[in-house]
mmCIF file of C-alpha atoms in Angstrom:
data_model
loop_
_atom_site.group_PDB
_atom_site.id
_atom_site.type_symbol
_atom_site.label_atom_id
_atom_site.label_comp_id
_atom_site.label_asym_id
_atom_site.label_seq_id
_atom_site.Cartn_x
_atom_site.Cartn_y
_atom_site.Cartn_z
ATOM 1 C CA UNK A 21 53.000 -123.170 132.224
ATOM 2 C CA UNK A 22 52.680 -119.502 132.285
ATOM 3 C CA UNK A 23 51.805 -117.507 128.668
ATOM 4 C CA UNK A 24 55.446 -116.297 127.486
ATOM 5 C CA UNK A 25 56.163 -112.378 128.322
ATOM 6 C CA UNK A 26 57.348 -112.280 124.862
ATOM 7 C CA UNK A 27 53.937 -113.230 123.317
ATOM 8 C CA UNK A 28 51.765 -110.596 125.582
ATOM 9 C CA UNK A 29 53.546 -107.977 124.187
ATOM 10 C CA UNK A 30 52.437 -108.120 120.766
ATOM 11 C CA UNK A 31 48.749 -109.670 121.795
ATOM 12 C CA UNK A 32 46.258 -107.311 121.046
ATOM 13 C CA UNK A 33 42.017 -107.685 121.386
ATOM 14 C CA UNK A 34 40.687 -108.857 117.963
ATOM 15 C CA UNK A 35 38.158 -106.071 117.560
ATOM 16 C CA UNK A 36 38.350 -103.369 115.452
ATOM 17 C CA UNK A 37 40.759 -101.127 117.837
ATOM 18 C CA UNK A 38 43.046 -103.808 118.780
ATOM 19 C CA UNK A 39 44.157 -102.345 121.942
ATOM 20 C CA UNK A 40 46.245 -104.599 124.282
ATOM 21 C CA UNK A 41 45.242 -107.202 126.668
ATOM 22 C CA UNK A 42 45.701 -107.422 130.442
ATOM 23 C CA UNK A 43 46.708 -111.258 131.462
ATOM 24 C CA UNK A 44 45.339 -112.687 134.239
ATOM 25 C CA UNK A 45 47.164 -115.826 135.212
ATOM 26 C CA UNK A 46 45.125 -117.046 138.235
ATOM 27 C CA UNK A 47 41.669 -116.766 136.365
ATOM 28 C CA UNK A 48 43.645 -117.757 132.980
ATOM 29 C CA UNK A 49 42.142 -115.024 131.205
ATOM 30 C CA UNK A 50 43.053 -111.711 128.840
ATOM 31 C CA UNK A 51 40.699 -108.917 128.975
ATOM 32 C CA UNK A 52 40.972 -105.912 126.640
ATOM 33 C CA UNK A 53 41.829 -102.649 128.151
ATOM 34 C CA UNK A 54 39.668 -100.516 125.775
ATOM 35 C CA UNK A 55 36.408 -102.887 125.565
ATOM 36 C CA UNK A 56 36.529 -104.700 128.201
ATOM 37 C CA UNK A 57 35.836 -108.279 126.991
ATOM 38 C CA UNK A 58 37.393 -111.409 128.323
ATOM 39 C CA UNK A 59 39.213 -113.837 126.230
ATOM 40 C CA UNK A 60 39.681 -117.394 128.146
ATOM 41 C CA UNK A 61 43.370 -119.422 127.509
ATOM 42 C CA UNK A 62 42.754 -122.561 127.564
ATOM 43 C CA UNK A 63 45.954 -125.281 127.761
ATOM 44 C CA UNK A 64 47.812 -121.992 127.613
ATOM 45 C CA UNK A 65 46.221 -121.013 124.114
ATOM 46 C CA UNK A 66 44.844 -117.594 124.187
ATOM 47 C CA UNK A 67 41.282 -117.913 122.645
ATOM 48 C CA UNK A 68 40.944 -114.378 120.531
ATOM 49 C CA UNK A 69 37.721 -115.001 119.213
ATOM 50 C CA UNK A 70 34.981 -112.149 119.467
ATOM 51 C CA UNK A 71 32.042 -115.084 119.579
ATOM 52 C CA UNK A 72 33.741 -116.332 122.603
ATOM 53 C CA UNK A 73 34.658 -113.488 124.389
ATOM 54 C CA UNK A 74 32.611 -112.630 127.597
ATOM 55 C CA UNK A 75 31.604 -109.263 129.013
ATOM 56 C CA UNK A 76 32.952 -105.919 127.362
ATOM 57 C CA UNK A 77 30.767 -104.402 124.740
ATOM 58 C CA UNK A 78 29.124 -106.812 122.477
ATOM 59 C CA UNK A 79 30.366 -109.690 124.200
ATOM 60 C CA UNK A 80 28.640 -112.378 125.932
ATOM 61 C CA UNK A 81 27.687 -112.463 129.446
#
């Protein structure tokens, strides 16, 4: 199951400048379009935490 289209509008990175997230269905993954971290979905939950995020500025690698 695919993240609704609905729901991608309005999700937005959980940093400071909440700017929007491109979805990558084949790697399951959101990555902000300002910062450039990675957010994982897992079971088709989008996981918008900061500690988890990988890559982007102040994210993990």
């Amino acid at each position: 199951m695919a993240l609704d289209p609905q729901l991608l509008e309005i999700l937005a990175c959980p940093d400071t400048h909440h700017a929007p997230l491109n979805y990558d269905p084949d790697a399951q993954t959101l990555t902000c379009t300002e910062c450039g971290r990675i957010f994982e979905v897992r079971d088709d939950v989008p996981v918008l935490l900061l500690d988890e995020a990988r890559g982007g500025s102040g994210g993990q690698v």
